[in-house]
CSV table of C-alpha atoms in Angstrom, one decimal:
chain,number,residue,atom,x,y,z
P,1,UNK,CA,98.9,-55.8,241.9
P,2,UNK,CA,101.2,-54.0,239.4
P,3,UNK,CA,99.6,-50.7,240.4
P,4,UNK,CA,101.8,-50.8,243.6
P,5,UNK,CA,104.7,-50.1,241.2
P,6,UNK,CA,103.1,-46.8,240.2
P,7,UNK,CA,102.9,-45.5,243.7
P,8,UNK,CA,105.7,-43.6,245.5
P,9,UNK,CA,107.1,-44.7,248.8
P,10,UNK,CA,108.9,-42.8,251.6
P,11,UNK,CA,111.4,-45.5,252.6
P,12,UNK,CA,112.3,-48.6,250.7
P,13,UNK,CA,114.6,-51.6,251.5
P,14,UNK,CA,116.5,-53.3,248.7
P,15,UNK,CA,117.7,-56.6,250.1
P,16,UNK,CA,120.6,-58.5,248.3
P,17,UNK,CA,121.7,-62.0,249.2
P,18,UNK,CA,125.3,-61.5,250.4
P,19,UNK,CA,126.7,-63.6,253.2
P,20,UNK,CA,127.3,-60.2,255.0
P,21,UNK,CA,123.7,-60.4,256.2
P,22,UNK,CA,124.4,-63.5,258.4
P,23,UNK,CA,124.3,-62.3,262.0
P,24,UNK,CA,123.5,-58.7,260.9
P,25,UNK,CA,120.2,-58.5,262.9
P,26,UNK,CA,118.8,-56.3,260.1
P,27,UNK,CA,115.5,-58.2,260.0
P,28,UNK,CA,113.3,-55.9,262.1
P,29,UNK,CA,114.7,-52.8,260.4
P,30,UNK,CA,114.0,-54.2,256.9
P,31,UNK,CA,110.5,-55.1,257.9
P,32,UNK,CA,109.8,-51.5,258.8
P,33,UNK,CA,110.3,-50.3,255.2
P,34,UNK,CA,107.3,-49.1,253.3
P,35,UNK,CA,108.3,-51.4,250.3
P,36,UNK,CA,110.8,-54.3,250.3
P,37,UNK,CA,112.6,-55.4,247.2
P,38,UNK,CA,114.3,-58.8,247.2
P,39,UNK,CA,116.4,-60.7,244.7
P,40,UNK,CA,116.0,-64.1,243.2
P,41,UNK,CA,113.3,-65.7,245.4
P,42,UNK,CA,115.6,-65.8,248.3
P,43,UNK,CA,114.3,-67.6,251.4
P,44,UNK,CA,113.4,-65.5,254.5
P,45,UNK,CA,111.6,-67.7,257.0
P,46,UNK,CA,114.6,-69.3,258.6
P,47,UNK,CA,116.7,-66.2,258.4
P,48,UNK,CA,114.1,-63.6,259.4
P,49,UNK,CA,116.2,-62.3,262.3
P,50,UNK,CA,118.8,-61.1,259.8
P,51,UNK,CA,116.8,-60.5,256.6
P,52,UNK,CA,113.3,-59.9,257.7
P,53,UNK,CA,110.0,-61.4,256.4
P,54,UNK,CA,108.3,-58.6,254.5
P,55,UNK,CA,108.4,-58.9,250.7
P,56,UNK,CA,106.6,-56.7,248.2
P,57,UNK,CA,108.6,-57.7,245.1
P,58,UNK,CA,111.1,-60.4,244.4
P,59,UNK,CA,112.8,-61.4,241.2
P,60,UNK,CA,113.2,-64.9,239.8
P,61,UNK,CA,115.6,-66.4,237.3
P,62,UNK,CA,115.9,-69.9,235.7
P,63,UNK,CA,119.0,-70.8,237.8
P,64,UNK,CA,116.8,-70.9,240.9
P,65,UNK,CA,114.6,-73.7,239.3
P,66,UNK,CA,117.8,-75.6,238.3
P,67,UNK,CA,119.6,-75.2,241.6
P,68,UNK,CA,116.9,-75.5,244.2
P,69,UNK,CA,113.9,-77.1,242.6
P,70,UNK,CA,115.4,-79.7,240.2
P,71,UNK,CA,113.7,-78.0,237.2
P,72,UNK,CA,110.3,-79.1,238.7
P,73,UNK,CA,110.9,-82.6,237.4
P,74,UNK,CA,109.2,-84.5,240.2
P,75,UNK,CA,106.0,-84.0,242.2
P,76,UNK,CA,108.0,-83.2,245.3
P,77,UNK,CA,109.9,-80.5,243.5
P,78,UNK,CA,106.7,-79.0,242.3
P,79,UNK,CA,105.1,-79.1,245.8
P,80,UNK,CA,108.1,-77.5,247.4
P,81,UNK,CA,108.0,-74.7,244.8
P,82,UNK,CA,104.3,-74.2,245.2
P,83,UNK,CA,104.6,-74.0,249.0
P,84,UNK,CA,107.3,-71.4,248.7
P,85,UNK,CA,105.3,-69.4,246.2
P,86,UNK,CA,102.4,-69.3,248.7
P,87,UNK,CA,104.7,-67.7,251.3
P,88,UNK,CA,105.0,-64.6,249.1
P,89,UNK,CA,101.4,-63.8,250.2
P,90,UNK,CA,100.6,-61.5,247.3
P,91,UNK,CA,104.0,-60.1,246.6
P,92,UNK,CA,105.0,-59.5,243.0
P,93,UNK,CA,107.2,-62.2,241.4
P,94,UNK,CA,109.1,-60.5,238.7
P,95,UNK,CA,110.8,-62.5,235.9
P,96,UNK,CA,112.8,-60.0,233.8
P,97,UNK,CA,112.8,-60.9,230.1
P,98,UNK,CA,116.6,-61.1,229.8
P,99,UNK,CA,116.7,-63.7,232.5
P,100,UNK,CA,114.9,-66.1,230.3
P,101,UNK,CA,117.1,-68.6,228.5
P,102,UNK,CA,115.9,-67.7,225.0
P,103,UNK,CA,116.6,-64.0,225.6
P,104,UNK,CA,119.9,-64.7,227.2
P,105,UNK,CA,121.0,-66.8,224.2
P,106,UNK,CA,120.2,-63.9,221.8
P,107,UNK,CA,122.0,-61.4,224.0
P,108,UNK,CA,125.1,-63.6,224.2
P,109,UNK,CA,125.1,-64.1,220.4
P,110,UNK,CA,125.0,-60.3,219.9
P,111,UNK,CA,127.8,-59.7,222.4
P,112,UNK,CA,129.9,-62.4,220.8
P,113,UNK,CA,129.3,-60.8,217.4
P,114,UNK,CA,130.4,-57.3,218.5
P,115,UNK,CA,133.5,-58.8,220.2
P,116,UNK,CA,134.4,-60.6,217.0
P,117,UNK,CA,134.1,-57.4,215.0
P,118,UNK,CA,135.5,-55.1,217.6
P,119,UNK,CA,138.2,-53.8,215.3
P,120,UNK,CA,135.8,-53.0,212.5
P,121,UNK,CA,133.0,-51.3,214.5
P,122,UNK,CA,133.1,-48.3,216.7
P,123,UNK,CA,132.6,-49.8,220.2
P,124,UNK,CA,133.3,-48.4,223.6
P,125,UNK,CA,133.7,-50.3,226.8
P,126,UNK,CA,132.1,-53.4,225.3
P,127,UNK,CA,131.8,-56.2,227.8
P,128,UNK,CA,130.0,-59.5,227.9
P,129,UNK,CA,129.1,-58.8,231.5
P,130,UNK,CA,125.5,-57.9,232.4
P,131,UNK,CA,124.0,-55.9,235.2
P,132,UNK,CA,123.2,-57.8,238.3
P,133,UNK,CA,119.7,-58.3,239.7
P,134,UNK,CA,120.6,-56.1,242.6
P,135,UNK,CA,121.4,-53.1,240.4
P,136,UNK,CA,118.2,-53.6,238.5
P,137,UNK,CA,116.2,-53.6,241.8
P,138,UNK,CA,118.1,-50.5,243.0
P,139,UNK,CA,117.3,-48.7,239.7
P,140,UNK,CA,113.6,-49.6,240.2
P,141,UNK,CA,113.7,-48.4,243.8
P,142,UNK,CA,115.3,-45.1,242.7
P,143,UNK,CA,112.2,-44.4,240.6
P,144,UNK,CA,109.8,-45.3,243.4
P,145,UNK,CA,111.3,-44.2,246.7
P,146,UNK,CA,112.4,-41.1,248.5
P,147,UNK,CA,114.9,-43.0,250.6
P,148,UNK,CA,116.6,-46.3,249.8
P,149,UNK,CA,118.3,-48.6,252.3
P,150,UNK,CA,120.5,-51.2,250.7
P,151,UNK,CA,121.2,-54.5,252.6
P,152,UNK,CA,123.2,-57.5,251.6
P,153,UNK,CA,125.2,-55.9,248.9
P,154,UNK,CA,128.8,-57.0,249.6
P,155,UNK,CA,130.4,-59.1,246.8
P,156,UNK,CA,133.5,-60.1,248.8
P,157,UNK,CA,134.4,-63.2,250.7
P,158,UNK,CA,135.3,-61.4,253.9
P,159,UNK,CA,133.5,-59.4,256.5
P,160,UNK,CA,134.8,-55.8,256.6
P,161,UNK,CA,133.9,-55.5,260.3
P,162,UNK,CA,135.5,-58.7,261.6
P,163,UNK,CA,137.7,-60.0,258.8
P,164,UNK,CA,136.0,-63.4,258.9
P,165,UNK,CA,135.3,-65.4,255.8
P,166,UNK,CA,131.8,-65.1,254.3
P,167,UNK,CA,129.7,-67.4,252.1
P,168,UNK,CA,128.4,-65.9,248.8
P,169,UNK,CA,124.8,-66.1,249.9
P,170,UNK,CA,123.4,-65.8,253.5
P,171,UNK,CA,121.4,-68.9,252.9
P,172,UNK,CA,124.3,-71.1,251.7
P,173,UNK,CA,124.9,-74.2,253.8
P,174,UNK,CA,127.4,-73.7,256.7
P,175,UNK,CA,130.9,-74.2,255.5
P,176,UNK,CA,130.2,-73.2,251.9
P,177,UNK,CA,133.1,-71.3,250.5
P,178,UNK,CA,132.7,-68.0,248.8
P,179,UNK,CA,132.4,-68.4,245.0
P,180,UNK,CA,133.6,-66.1,242.3
P,181,UNK,CA,131.6,-67.8,239.5
P,182,UNK,CA,129.6,-64.6,239.2
P,183,UNK,CA,132.7,-63.0,237.6
P,184,UNK,CA,131.7,-64.7,234.3
P,185,UNK,CA,128.6,-62.6,233.9
P,186,UNK,CA,128.7,-59.7,236.4
P,187,UNK,CA,131.1,-57.0,237.7
P,188,UNK,CA,129.7,-56.8,241.2
P,189,UNK,CA,132.4,-54.7,242.9
P,190,UNK,CA,132.2,-52.0,240.3
P,191,UNK,CA,128.5,-51.8,241.0
P,192,UNK,CA,129.1,-50.7,244.5
P,193,UNK,CA,129.2,-47.0,245.2
P,194,UNK,CA,132.7,-45.7,244.7
P,195,UNK,CA,134.6,-44.3,247.6
P,196,UNK,CA,133.2,-46.7,250.3
P,197,UNK,CA,135.1,-46.3,253.5
P,198,UNK,CA,135.5,-49.8,254.8
P,199,UNK,CA,136.2,-48.6,258.3
P,200,UNK,CA,132.6,-47.7,258.9
P,201,UNK,CA,129.6,-49.9,259.2
P,202,UNK,CA,127.2,-47.3,257.7
P,203,UNK,CA,127.6,-44.5,255.2
P,204,UNK,CA,125.2,-42.3,253.4
P,205,UNK,CA,125.3,-41.0,249.8
P,206,UNK,CA,123.3,-38.0,248.9
P,207,UNK,CA,122.5,-38.1,245.2
P,208,UNK,CA,119.9,-35.9,243.6
P,209,UNK,CA,116.8,-35.9,245.8
P,210,UNK,CA,117.0,-39.5,246.8
P,211,UNK,CA,118.8,-40.5,250.0
P,212,UNK,CA,120.7,-43.8,249.8
P,213,UNK,CA,122.0,-45.7,252.7
P,214,UNK,CA,124.1,-48.9,252.5
P,215,UNK,CA,124.1,-51.0,255.6
P,216,UNK,CA,126.6,-53.8,256.3
P,217,UNK,CA,125.3,-54.4,259.8
P,218,UNK,CA,122.3,-53.2,261.9
P,219,UNK,CA,123.9,-53.1,265.3
P,220,UNK,CA,123.4,-49.6,266.8
């Protein structure tokens, strides 16, 4: 299956999990992509109208097990996890090394060490923040695709089109407030392409030979 990562694709969709996808009607458009990247084992079945069903690769990190599968402590938890894994239907489940608890601990220890000795070592722009899953998926897509469409990348608690409040994830329970807990580990707004014009639903950035689209809605 890993050989699919060695191929090159005409158009790819990288799907984030922002609440901006709720009501976006982007599902059919996402499913038309030649290759679909998703983040952190996000559910699609109930939300397919907005996020699509197709998945070629999705990431996974330990927080998913803790938050949604009770660390697989019971038979029911394991069954639920197994059933959701089957829904991937051959897609790649990618668990990046630095998402593992052991690697994260080592990384944090190193960062703390450099911060402690900041005045004695030549460091530049040192930060305990790490890149988000979304930016890792975008980087992979950049190497594999001629054209990239980004969906669900909006790290703000309001809809730029309507001004309404948004949940952090599109799959959060109704009424869930936007969280800024991610600020402890990520710098999501700075990962967005600079110069975004919030008055427009779509914009295109031409960079090198790869065409990159970021979509906040799929109404035409």
